[in-house]
PDB file of C-alpha atoms in Angstrom:
ATOM      1  CA  MET A   1       0.029   0.203   0.004  1.00 49.00           C
ATOM      2  CA  GLY A   2       1.230   3.319  -0.907  1.00 52.00           C
ATOM      3  CA  ALA A   3       0.904   6.870   0.840  1.00 55.00           C
ATOM      4  CA  PRO A   4      -1.431   8.417   1.935  1.00 52.00           C
ATOM      5  CA  MET A   5      -2.709   5.649   4.056  1.00 52.00           C
ATOM      6  CA  VAL A   6      -4.849   5.920   7.417  1.00 54.00           C
ATOM      7  CA  THR A   7      -4.753   3.058   9.912  1.00 57.00           C
ATOM      8  CA  VAL A   8      -7.554   2.579  12.437  1.00 56.00           C
ATOM      9  CA  ILE A   9      -6.657   0.641  15.564  1.00 63.00           C
ATOM     10  CA  GLY A  10      -8.993  -0.420  18.563  1.00 58.00           C
ATOM     11  CA  ARG A  11     -12.797  -0.313  18.778  1.00 56.00           C
ATOM     12  CA  VAL A  12     -13.218   2.208  16.084  1.00 47.00           C
ATOM     13  CA  ALA A  13     -12.165  -0.410  13.499  1.00 48.00           C
ATOM     14  CA  ALA A  14     -15.288  -2.546  14.475  1.00 51.00           C
ATOM     15  CA  LEU A  15     -17.297   0.493  12.878  1.00 45.00           C
ATOM     16  CA  GLY A  16     -16.027   0.194   9.402  1.00 45.00           C
ATOM     17  CA  GLY A  17     -18.995  -1.535   7.840  1.00 44.00           C
ATOM     18  CA  ARG A  18     -21.262   1.271   9.574  1.00 44.00           C
ATOM     19  CA  LEU A  19     -19.172   4.106   8.302  1.00 40.00           C
ATOM     20  CA  GLN A  20     -19.081   2.526   4.747  1.00 45.00           C
ATOM     21  CA  SER A  21     -22.910   2.534   5.159  1.00 44.00           C
ATOM     22  CA  ILE A  22     -22.841   6.303   5.979  1.00 46.00           C
ATOM     23  CA  GLY A  23     -20.660   6.865   2.813  1.00 50.00           C
ATOM     24  CA  ARG A  24     -23.301   5.158   0.550  1.00 75.00           C
ATOM     25  CA  ARG A  25     -26.084   7.348   1.562  1.00 88.00           C
ATOM     26  CA  PRO A  26     -27.517   9.139  -1.500  1.00 93.00           C
ATOM     27  CA  LEU A  27     -26.981  12.551  -0.058  1.00 95.00           C
ATOM     28  CA  ALA A  28     -23.602  11.977   1.736  1.00 95.00           C
ATOM     29  CA  GLY A  29     -21.389  14.892   1.408  1.00 92.00           C
ATOM     30  CA  ARG A  30     -24.072  17.175   0.050  1.00 96.00           C
ATOM     31  CA  ARG A  31     -24.771  20.498   1.790  1.00 97.00           C
ATOM     32  CA  ILE A  32     -28.508  21.301   1.425  1.00 97.00           C
ATOM     33  CA  LEU A  33     -30.276  24.822   2.402  1.00 97.00           C
ATOM     34  CA  VAL A  34     -33.845  24.215   3.988  1.00 96.00           C
ATOM     35  CA  THR A  35     -35.657  27.458   3.607  1.00 95.00           C
ATOM     36  CA  ARG A  36     -39.034  26.165   4.943  1.00 88.00           C
ATOM     37  CA  ALA A  37     -40.584  28.018   8.080  1.00 82.00           C
ATOM     38  CA  ARG A  38     -38.932  26.575  11.283  1.00 76.00           C
ATOM     39  CA  ALA A  39     -42.141  25.087  12.817  1.00 74.00           C
ATOM     40  CA  GLN A  40     -42.541  22.944   9.611  1.00 75.00           C
ATOM     41  CA  ALA A  41     -38.795  22.332   8.896  1.00 73.00           C
ATOM     42  CA  SER A  42     -37.679  19.756  11.614  1.00 78.00           C
ATOM     43  CA  GLY A  43     -38.996  16.580   9.977  1.00 88.00           C
ATOM     44  CA  PHE A  44     -37.764  17.505   6.562  1.00 93.00           C
ATOM     45  CA  VAL A  45     -34.185  18.367   7.970  1.00 93.00           C
ATOM     46  CA  GLU A  46     -34.180  15.031   9.840  1.00 94.00           C
ATOM     47  CA  ARG A  47     -34.962  13.139   6.870  1.00 95.00           C
ATOM     48  CA  LEU A  48     -32.362  14.941   4.753  1.00 96.00           C
ATOM     49  CA  ARG A  49     -29.746  14.027   7.366  1.00 96.00           C
ATOM     50  CA  ARG A  50     -30.586  10.472   7.581  1.00 96.00           C
ATOM     51  CA  LEU A  51     -30.128  10.336   3.902  1.00 96.00           C
ATOM     52  CA  GLY A  52     -26.528  11.616   4.445  1.00 96.00           C
ATOM     53  CA  ALA A  53     -27.001  15.371   3.812  1.00 96.00           C
ATOM     54  CA  ASP A  54     -25.382  18.209   5.687  1.00 96.00           C
ATOM     55  CA  ALA A  55     -28.776  19.839   5.919  1.00 96.00           C
ATOM     56  CA  VAL A  56     -28.769  23.593   6.930  1.00 95.00           C
ATOM     57  CA  GLU A  57     -31.884  24.891   8.381  1.00 94.00           C
ATOM     58  CA  LEU A  58     -32.386  28.504   7.551  1.00 95.00           C
ATOM     59  CA  PRO A  59     -36.013  29.615   7.368  1.00 94.00           C
ATOM     60  CA  VAL A  60     -36.611  32.699   5.020  1.00 95.00           C
ATOM     61  CA  ILE A  61     -40.375  32.714   5.942  1.00 93.00           C
ATOM     62  CA  ALA A  62     -42.218  33.212   9.229  1.00 92.00           C
ATOM     63  CA  VAL A  63     -45.862  33.237   9.680  1.00 92.00           C
ATOM     64  CA  GLU A  64     -47.928  36.291  10.848  1.00 92.00           C
ATOM     65  CA  PRO A  65     -51.579  36.506  11.701  1.00 92.00           C
ATOM     66  CA  VAL A  66     -53.396  39.147   9.520  1.00 90.00           C
ATOM     67  CA  GLY A  67     -56.332  41.051  10.266  1.00 80.00           C
ATOM     68  CA  GLU A  68     -58.229  41.335  13.570  1.00 80.00           C
ATOM     69  CA  ARG A  69     -58.242  38.194  15.389  1.00 87.00           C
ATOM     70  CA  ARG A  70     -61.743  38.771  16.225  1.00 91.00           C
ATOM     71  CA  ALA A  71     -62.665  37.907  12.759  1.00 93.00           C
ATOM     72  CA  LEU A  72     -61.121  34.497  12.999  1.00 95.00           C
ATOM     73  CA  GLU A  73     -62.670  33.810  16.566  1.00 95.00           C
ATOM     74  CA  ASP A  74     -66.155  35.032  15.143  1.00 95.00           C
ATOM     75  CA  ALA A  75     -65.790  32.421  12.513  1.00 95.00           C
ATOM     76  CA  ALA A  76     -64.877  29.704  15.205  1.00 96.00           C
ATOM     77  CA  ARG A  77     -68.121  30.623  17.081  1.00 96.00           C
ATOM     78  CA  ARG A  78     -70.248  30.447  13.946  1.00 95.00           C
ATOM     79  CA  LEU A  79     -68.772  26.893  13.379  1.00 94.00           C
ATOM     80  CA  GLY A  80     -69.788  25.993  16.871  1.00 93.00           C
ATOM     81  CA  ALA A  81     -73.170  27.409  16.562  1.00 94.00           C
ATOM     82  CA  GLU A  82     -73.817  25.567  13.252  1.00 93.00           C
ATOM     83  CA  ALA A  83     -72.648  22.515  14.652  1.00 90.00           C
ATOM     84  CA  ALA A  84     -75.544  22.722  17.384  1.00 88.00           C
ATOM     85  CA  SER A  85     -78.116  23.730  14.905  1.00 89.00           C
ATOM     86  CA  PRO A  86     -76.920  22.833  11.399  1.00 87.00           C
ATOM     87  CA  PRO A  87     -78.180  24.734   8.321  1.00 87.00           C
ATOM     88  CA  ALA A  88     -79.599  23.091   5.321  1.00 84.00           C
ATOM     89  CA  ALA A  89     -76.917  23.570   3.024  1.00 89.00           C
ATOM     90  CA  ALA A  90     -73.718  21.268   2.863  1.00 92.00           C
ATOM     91  CA  ARG A  91     -70.676  22.807   4.419  1.00 96.00           C
ATOM     92  CA  HIS A  92     -66.978  22.237   3.523  1.00 97.00           C
ATOM     93  CA  ALA A  93     -63.856  23.743   5.312  1.00 98.00           C
ATOM     94  CA  VAL A  94     -60.740  23.831   3.047  1.00 98.00           C
ATOM     95  CA  PHE A  95     -57.304  24.032   4.329  1.00 98.00           C
ATOM     96  CA  THR A  96     -54.375  24.481   1.990  1.00 96.00           C
ATOM     97  CA  SER A  97     -51.596  24.472   4.436  1.00 94.00           C
ATOM     98  CA  ALA A  98     -50.621  23.350   7.998  1.00 93.00           C
ATOM     99  CA  ASN A  99     -50.354  27.231   9.007  1.00 93.00           C
ATOM    100  CA  ALA A 100     -53.972  27.641   8.292  1.00 96.00           C
ATOM    101  CA  VAL A 101     -54.967  24.481  10.403  1.00 97.00           C
ATOM    102  CA  ARG A 102     -52.879  25.633  13.483  1.00 95.00           C
ATOM    103  CA  LEU A 103     -54.160  29.240  13.378  1.00 96.00           C
ATOM    104  CA  VAL A 104     -57.952  28.252  13.212  1.00 97.00           C
ATOM    105  CA  TRP A 105     -57.366  25.556  15.884  1.00 98.00           C
ATOM    106  CA  ASP A 106     -55.902  28.089  18.012  1.00 96.00           C
ATOM    107  CA  ALA A 107     -59.032  30.279  17.588  1.00 96.00           C
ATOM    108  CA  ILE A 108     -61.356  27.289  18.181  1.00 97.00           C
ATOM    109  CA  ARG A 109     -59.616  26.493  21.472  1.00 97.00           C
ATOM    110  CA  ALA A 110     -59.552  30.396  22.286  1.00 96.00           C
ATOM    111  CA  VAL A 111     -63.487  30.642  22.273  1.00 97.00           C
ATOM    112  CA  GLY A 112     -63.887  27.409  24.319  1.00 97.00           C
ATOM    113  CA  LEU A 113     -64.612  25.027  21.578  1.00 96.00           C
ATOM    114  CA  ASP A 114     -63.141  21.609  20.495  1.00 96.00           C
ATOM    115  CA  ALA A 115     -63.056  19.306  17.499  1.00 96.00           C
ATOM    116  CA  ARG A 116     -66.921  19.126  17.626  1.00 95.00           C
ATOM    117  CA  ALA A 117     -67.154  22.472  16.099  1.00 96.00           C
ATOM    118  CA  PHE A 118     -66.643  20.749  12.793  1.00 96.00           C
ATOM    119  CA  ALA A 119     -69.456  18.398  13.266  1.00 95.00           C
ATOM    120  CA  GLY A 120     -71.258  18.244  10.031  1.00 94.00           C
ATOM    121  CA  VAL A 121     -68.416  19.917   8.135  1.00 96.00           C
ATOM    122  CA  ARG A 122     -66.650  18.240   5.346  1.00 97.00           C
ATOM    123  CA  LEU A 123     -62.805  18.785   5.822  1.00 98.00           C
ATOM    124  CA  VAL A 124     -60.553  19.223   2.800  1.00 98.00           C
ATOM    125  CA  ALA A 125     -56.875  19.051   2.998  1.00 98.00           C
ATOM    126  CA  ILE A 126     -54.769  20.267   0.080  1.00 96.00           C
ATOM    127  CA  GLY A 127     -52.059  17.177   0.931  1.00 94.00           C
ATOM    128  CA  PRO A 128     -50.980  14.735   3.579  1.00 93.00           C
ATOM    129  CA  GLU A 129     -48.980  17.188   5.600  1.00 91.00           C
ATOM    130  CA  THR A 130     -52.083  19.391   6.001  1.00 95.00           C
ATOM    131  CA  ALA A 131     -54.095  16.379   6.681  1.00 97.00           C
ATOM    132  CA  ALA A 132     -51.663  15.458   9.424  1.00 95.00           C
ATOM    133  CA  ALA A 133     -52.007  18.614  11.092  1.00 95.00           C
ATOM    134  CA  LEU A 134     -55.788  18.229  11.091  1.00 97.00           C
ATOM    135  CA  MET A 135     -55.283  14.947  12.760  1.00 97.00           C
ATOM    136  CA  GLU A 136     -52.949  16.533  15.572  1.00 96.00           C
ATOM    137  CA  CYS A 137     -56.178  18.586  16.353  1.00 96.00           C
ATOM    138  CA  GLY A 138     -58.238  15.331  16.506  1.00 96.00           C
ATOM    139  CA  LEU A 139     -59.620  15.883  12.944  1.00 97.00           C
ATOM    140  CA  ALA A 140     -59.717  13.666  10.035  1.00 97.00           C
ATOM    141  CA  ALA A 141     -59.629  14.859   6.478  1.00 98.00           C
ATOM    142  CA  ASP A 142     -62.612  13.648   4.357  1.00 98.00           C
ATOM    143  CA  LEU A 143     -60.995  14.650   1.077  1.00 98.00           C
ATOM    144  CA  VAL A 144     -57.151  14.726   0.119  1.00 97.00           C
ATOM    145  CA  PRO A 145     -56.777  15.012  -3.549  1.00 96.00           C
ATOM    146  CA  ALA A 146     -54.428  12.723  -5.647  1.00 93.00           C
ATOM    147  CA  GLU A 147     -52.363  15.759  -6.582  1.00 92.00           C
ATOM    148  CA  TYR A 148     -51.461  18.212  -3.817  1.00 91.00           C
ATOM    149  CA  ILE A 149     -52.278  21.573  -5.756  1.00 92.00           C
ATOM    150  CA  ALA A 150     -55.308  24.127  -5.615  1.00 95.00           C
ATOM    151  CA  GLU A 151     -56.504  22.978  -9.036  1.00 96.00           C
ATOM    152  CA  ALA A 152     -56.721  19.244  -7.969  1.00 96.00           C
ATOM    153  CA  VAL A 153     -58.555  20.384  -4.642  1.00 98.00           C
ATOM    154  CA  ALA A 154     -61.101  22.277  -6.901  1.00 98.00           C
ATOM    155  CA  GLU A 155     -61.430  19.212  -9.319  1.00 98.00           C
ATOM    156  CA  ALA A 156     -62.120  16.765  -6.563  1.00 98.00           C
ATOM    157  CA  MET A 157     -64.529  18.928  -4.729  1.00 98.00           C
ATOM    158  CA  ILE A 158     -66.536  19.585  -7.828  1.00 98.00           C
ATOM    159  CA  ALA A 159     -66.559  15.841  -8.885  1.00 96.00           C
ATOM    160  CA  GLY A 160     -68.265  15.307  -5.374  1.00 95.00           C
ATOM    161  CA  GLY A 161     -70.707  18.102  -5.873  1.00 95.00           C
ATOM    162  CA  VAL A 162     -70.519  21.676  -4.444  1.00 96.00           C
ATOM    163  CA  ALA A 163     -73.355  23.388  -6.149  1.00 96.00           C
ATOM    164  CA  GLY A 164     -75.400  25.335  -3.428  1.00 96.00           C
ATOM    165  CA  ALA A 165     -72.611  24.229  -0.890  1.00 96.00           C
ATOM    166  CA  ARG A 166     -71.017  26.620   1.475  1.00 96.00           C
ATOM    167  CA  VAL A 167     -67.135  26.594   1.542  1.00 97.00           C
ATOM    168  CA  TRP A 168     -64.997  28.276   4.157  1.00 98.00           C
ATOM    169  CA  LEU A 169     -61.461  28.763   3.037  1.00 98.00           C
ATOM    170  CA  PRO A 170     -59.087  30.181   5.716  1.00 97.00           C
ATOM    171  CA  ARG A 171     -55.756  30.844   4.058  1.00 95.00           C
ATOM    172  CA  ALA A 172     -52.855  33.054   3.310  1.00 93.00           C
ATOM    173  CA  ALA A 173     -53.386  36.447   2.274  1.00 92.00           C
ATOM    174  CA  ALA A 174     -51.124  36.047  -0.646  1.00 88.00           C
ATOM    175  CA  ALA A 175     -52.736  32.776  -1.940  1.00 90.00           C
ATOM    176  CA  ARG A 176     -53.697  32.132  -5.522  1.00 91.00           C
ATOM    177  CA  ASP A 177     -57.327  32.555  -6.485  1.00 94.00           C
ATOM    178  CA  VAL A 178     -57.895  29.568  -8.653  1.00 96.00           C
ATOM    179  CA  LEU A 179     -59.604  27.459  -5.877  1.00 97.00           C
ATOM    180  CA  PRO A 180     -62.160  30.033  -4.956  1.00 98.00           C
ATOM    181  CA  ALA A 181     -62.834  30.902  -8.316  1.00 98.00           C
ATOM    182  CA  ARG A 182     -63.403  27.637  -9.559  1.00 98.00           C
ATOM    183  CA  LEU A 183     -65.508  26.494  -6.780  1.00 98.00           C
ATOM    184  CA  ARG A 184     -67.770  29.628  -7.499  1.00 98.00           C
ATOM    185  CA  GLU A 185     -67.857  28.803 -10.937  1.00 98.00           C
ATOM    186  CA  ALA A 186     -69.421  25.267  -9.806  1.00 98.00           C
ATOM    187  CA  GLY A 187     -72.021  27.061  -7.946  1.00 98.00           C
ATOM    188  CA  ALA A 188     -70.570  27.032  -4.256  1.00 97.00           C
ATOM    189  CA  GLU A 189     -70.604  30.090  -1.764  1.00 97.00           C
ATOM    190  CA  VAL A 190     -67.219  30.572  -1.051  1.00 97.00           C
ATOM    191  CA  GLU A 191     -66.185  32.640   1.970  1.00 97.00           C
ATOM    192  CA  VAL A 192     -62.246  33.315   1.838  1.00 97.00           C
ATOM    193  CA  LEU A 193     -60.892  34.429   5.050  1.00 96.00           C
ATOM    194  CA  PRO A 194     -57.037  35.667   4.899  1.00 96.00           C
ATOM    195  CA  ILE A 195     -55.595  34.667   8.257  1.00 96.00           C
ATOM    196  CA  TYR A 196     -51.979  34.959   7.942  1.00 95.00           C
ATOM    197  CA  ARG A 197     -48.966  36.119   5.855  1.00 94.00           C
ATOM    198  CA  THR A 198     -45.361  35.145   5.261  1.00 92.00           C
ATOM    199  CA  VAL A 199     -42.614  37.440   6.121  1.00 94.00           C
ATOM    200  CA  LEU A 200     -38.882  37.359   5.965  1.00 95.00           C
ATOM    201  CA  PRO A 201     -37.464  36.735   9.499  1.00 94.00           C
ATOM    202  CA  GLU A 202     -35.388  39.353  11.300  1.00 94.00           C
ATOM    203  CA  GLY A 203     -31.761  38.533  10.586  1.00 95.00           C
ATOM    204  CA  ALA A 204     -32.436  35.949   7.968  1.00 95.00           C
ATOM    205  CA  ALA A 205     -30.615  37.802   5.146  1.00 96.00           C
ATOM    206  CA  ASP A 206     -27.495  38.084   7.071  1.00 95.00           C
ATOM    207  CA  ARG A 207     -27.665  34.284   8.150  1.00 95.00           C
ATOM    208  CA  LEU A 208     -28.368  33.541   4.518  1.00 95.00           C
ATOM    209  CA  ARG A 209     -25.267  35.341   3.182  1.00 93.00           C
ATOM    210  CA  ALA A 210     -23.058  33.685   5.804  1.00 94.00           C
ATOM    211  CA  GLU A 211     -24.359  30.065   4.968  1.00 94.00           C
ATOM    212  CA  LEU A 212     -24.143  30.721   1.199  1.00 93.00           C
ATOM    213  CA  GLY A 213     -20.469  31.892   1.819  1.00 92.00           C
ATOM    214  CA  ARG A 214     -19.731  28.426   3.170  1.00 93.00           C
ATOM    215  CA  GLY A 215     -21.056  26.996  -0.240  1.00 95.00           C
ATOM    216  CA  VAL A 216     -23.991  24.778  -0.669  1.00 96.00           C
ATOM    217  CA  ASP A 217     -25.067  22.012  -3.261  1.00 97.00           C
ATOM    218  CA  ALA A 218     -28.871  22.775  -3.135  1.00 98.00           C
ATOM    219  CA  VAL A 219     -31.378  25.220  -2.126  1.00 98.00           C
ATOM    220  CA  THR A 220     -34.892  23.701  -1.302  1.00 98.00           C
ATOM    221  CA  PHE A 221     -38.147  25.594  -1.886  1.00 97.00           C
ATOM    222  CA  THR A 222     -41.415  24.193  -0.286  1.00 95.00           C
ATOM    223  CA  SER A 223     -43.745  27.004  -1.561  1.00 93.00           C
ATOM    224  CA  SER A 224     -43.680  30.100  -3.839  1.00 94.00           C
ATOM    225  CA  SER A 225     -43.586  32.173  -0.522  1.00 94.00           C
ATOM    226  CA  THR A 226     -40.075  30.622   0.293  1.00 96.00           C
ATOM    227  CA  VAL A 227     -38.963  31.455  -3.444  1.00 97.00           C
ATOM    228  CA  ALA A 228     -40.228  35.166  -2.890  1.00 96.00           C
ATOM    229  CA  HIS A 229     -38.691  35.545   0.421  1.00 96.00           C
ATOM    230  CA  PHE A 230     -35.268  33.791  -0.481  1.00 97.00           C
ATOM    231  CA  ALA A 231     -35.133  36.396  -3.346  1.00 96.00           C
ATOM    232  CA  GLU A 232     -35.816  39.168  -0.982  1.00 96.00           C
ATOM    233  CA  ALA A 233     -33.031  38.040   1.612  1.00 96.00           C
ATOM    234  CA  LEU A 234     -30.522  37.728  -1.463  1.00 94.00           C
ATOM    235  CA  ALA A 235     -31.240  41.459  -2.264  1.00 92.00           C
ATOM    236  CA  GLY A 236     -30.373  41.302  -5.870  1.00 90.00           C
ATOM    237  CA  ALA A 237     -27.094  38.953  -5.234  1.00 92.00           C
ATOM    238  CA  PRO A 238     -26.941  35.958  -7.649  1.00 93.00           C
ATOM    239  CA  PHE A 239     -28.114  32.610  -6.753  1.00 95.00           C
ATOM    240  CA  PRO A 240     -25.305  30.581  -5.106  1.00 94.00           C
ATOM    241  CA  PRO A 241     -23.008  29.658  -8.069  1.00 94.00           C
ATOM    242  CA  GLY A 242     -22.671  25.592  -8.594  1.00 94.00           C
ATOM    243  CA  ALA A 243     -25.982  25.137  -6.516  1.00 96.00           C
ATOM    244  CA  ILE A 244     -29.199  23.812  -7.804  1.00 97.00           C
ATOM    245  CA  ALA A 245     -32.753  24.779  -6.801  1.00 98.00           C
ATOM    246  CA  ALA A 246     -35.070  21.763  -5.823  1.00 98.00           C
ATOM    247  CA  CYS A 247     -38.726  22.507  -5.618  1.00 98.00           C
ATOM    248  CA  ILE A 248     -41.738  20.672  -3.838  1.00 95.00           C
ATOM    249  CA  GLY A 249     -43.929  20.740  -7.103  1.00 94.00           C
ATOM    250  CA  PRO A 250     -44.660  22.634 -10.353  1.00 94.00           C
ATOM    251  CA  VAL A 251     -46.213  25.841  -8.957  1.00 93.00           C
ATOM    252  CA  THR A 252     -43.197  26.285  -6.751  1.00 96.00           C
ATOM    253  CA  ALA A 253     -40.973  25.522  -9.584  1.00 97.00           C
ATOM    254  CA  ARG A 254     -42.711  28.063 -11.746  1.00 96.00           C
ATOM    255  CA  SER A 255     -42.010  30.660  -9.243  1.00 96.00           C
ATOM    256  CA  ALA A 256     -38.451  29.650  -8.951  1.00 97.00           C
ATOM    257  CA  ARG A 257     -37.733  29.767 -12.803  1.00 97.00           C
ATOM    258  CA  GLU A 258     -39.625  33.156 -12.983  1.00 96.00           C
ATOM    259  CA  ALA A 259     -36.876  34.228 -10.297  1.00 96.00           C
ATOM    260  CA  GLY A 260     -34.085  32.988 -12.757  1.00 96.00           C
ATOM    261  CA  TYR A 261     -33.172  30.010 -10.365  1.00 97.00           C
ATOM    262  CA  PRO A 262     -31.623  26.835 -11.938  1.00 97.00           C
ATOM    263  CA  VAL A 263     -34.407  24.414 -11.120  1.00 97.00           C
ATOM    264  CA  ALA A 264     -32.952  20.709 -11.458  1.00 97.00           C
ATOM    265  CA  VAL A 265     -35.336  18.907  -9.157  1.00 97.00           C
ATOM    266  CA  VAL A 266     -39.034  18.957  -9.123  1.00 97.00           C
ATOM    267  CA  ALA A 267     -40.804  16.295  -6.851  1.00 95.00           C
ATOM    268  CA  THR A 268     -43.776  14.485  -8.462  1.00 88.00           C
ATOM    269  CA  GLU A 269     -45.063  13.746  -4.868  1.00 90.00           C
ATOM    270  CA  TYR A 270     -45.603  17.187  -3.473  1.00 91.00           C
ATOM    271  CA  THR A 271     -44.408  16.612  -0.091  1.00 91.00           C
ATOM    272  CA  THR A 272     -41.074  17.064   1.732  1.00 92.00           C
ATOM    273  CA  ALA A 273     -40.556  13.130   1.495  1.00 93.00           C
ATOM    274  CA  GLY A 274     -41.178  13.398  -2.291  1.00 94.00           C
ATOM    275  CA  LEU A 275     -38.577  16.303  -2.503  1.00 96.00           C
ATOM    276  CA  ALA A 276     -36.032  14.326  -0.526  1.00 96.00           C
ATOM    277  CA  ALA A 277     -36.390  11.440  -2.763  1.00 96.00           C
ATOM    278  CA  ALA A 278     -36.099  13.405  -5.806  1.00 96.00           C
ATOM    279  CA  LEU A 279     -32.942  15.015  -4.372  1.00 97.00           C
ATOM    280  CA  SER A 280     -31.547  11.831  -3.788  1.00 97.00           C
ATOM    281  CA  ALA A 281     -32.186  10.535  -7.211  1.00 95.00           C
ATOM    282  CA  HIS A 282     -30.459  13.722  -8.842  1.00 96.00           C
ATOM    283  CA  PHE A 283     -27.410  13.425  -6.823  1.00 95.00           C
ATOM    284  CA  LEU A 284     -27.098   9.532  -7.229  1.00 91.00           C
ATOM    285  CA  ARG A 285     -27.005  10.054 -10.811  1.00 85.00           C
ATOM    286  CA  GLY A 286     -24.299  12.679 -10.317  1.00 77.00           C
ATOM    287  CA  GLU A 287     -26.360  15.334 -12.207  1.00 55.00           C
ATOM    288  CA  THR A 288     -25.176  19.001 -11.859  1.00 50.00           C
ATOM    289  CA  SER A 289     -26.876  20.612 -14.608  1.00 45.00           C
ATOM    290  CA  PRO A 290     -30.533  21.969 -14.354  1.00 46.00           C
ATOM    291  CA  ALA A 291     -32.127  19.256 -16.279  1.00 44.00           C
ATOM    292  CA  PRO A 292     -35.314  18.519 -14.158  1.00 44.00           C
ATOM    293  CA  THR A 293     -35.299  15.546 -11.963  1.00 43.00           C
ATOM    294  CA  THR A 294     -39.012  14.711 -11.190  1.00 44.00           C
ATOM    295  CA  LEU A 295     -38.843  11.347  -9.408  1.00 41.00           C
ATOM    296  CA  GLY A 296     -41.065  11.793  -6.095  1.00 41.00           C
ATOM    297  CA  THR A 297     -41.461   8.344  -4.612  1.00 38.00           C
ATOM    298  CA  PRO A 298     -40.115   8.646  -1.013  1.00 38.00           C
ATOM    299  CA  ALA A 299     -36.586   6.980  -0.525  1.00 37.00           C
ATOM    300  CA  PRO A 300     -36.475   4.486   2.216  1.00 37.00           C
ATOM    301  CA  LEU A 301     -34.335   5.982   5.164  1.00 35.00           C
ATOM    302  CA  PRO A 302     -31.284   4.067   6.008  1.00 34.00           C
TER     303      PRO A 302
END
């Protein structure tokens, strides 16, 4: 054997197989920036780390309530009153993010109610992570579309019949209007209640510049809001050289491309598990160019 050579002696030598396993993980040696809000990022970060990545948690969005809290609490009270004396029209509550679920649940509890306030209400979640947030509140989603985007929510609801139904849609202030527009076209009475907005956290721009200075292989985006606030934090600086943009789905990818970012990974399962799987597939192939990777089946964790 020639130089250089490392000799391992003692109990550490017994770890050789385990260390080789770590080296074979699909994201081993990759530094990946996670821009998701801190309250939602931990599971994604842990998954990336178990796949071998050096996952850097740097949220570029934070959630702030908008409007008067009274409006949301009044809506919660109305839910409770209608649960006790249901109206004739079918009722739906549509949640397009876990943030909306948590804020609504806080309002439900603040006015002294519980999960029974949703008695008789058909609960719709845009995807499994939003459905999981509902389940944490003791609520089971009645409908989760096969594709986790607003268009698919509208299509699935319309297929089930919404003419004459009342639809409550608590959501982000800057959300797209495609969902309420399509439901109204189908004859539903839709009440949109903006309950939160996303903002750039204080100090995030400085932290981002510091982390990018250390180099990254990929920047992950889990919503169009993360793209917008990442751009705000960059303040005109270029996307990190040599890095790729990895997006949770086509809507987010479109926003990233419009920002001029090199989108190389788009998950086909629009979840963080699907995004981790698509990242793994991309780097296992040794790709560096922005030719899209769209594999989205979750990779098994080591």
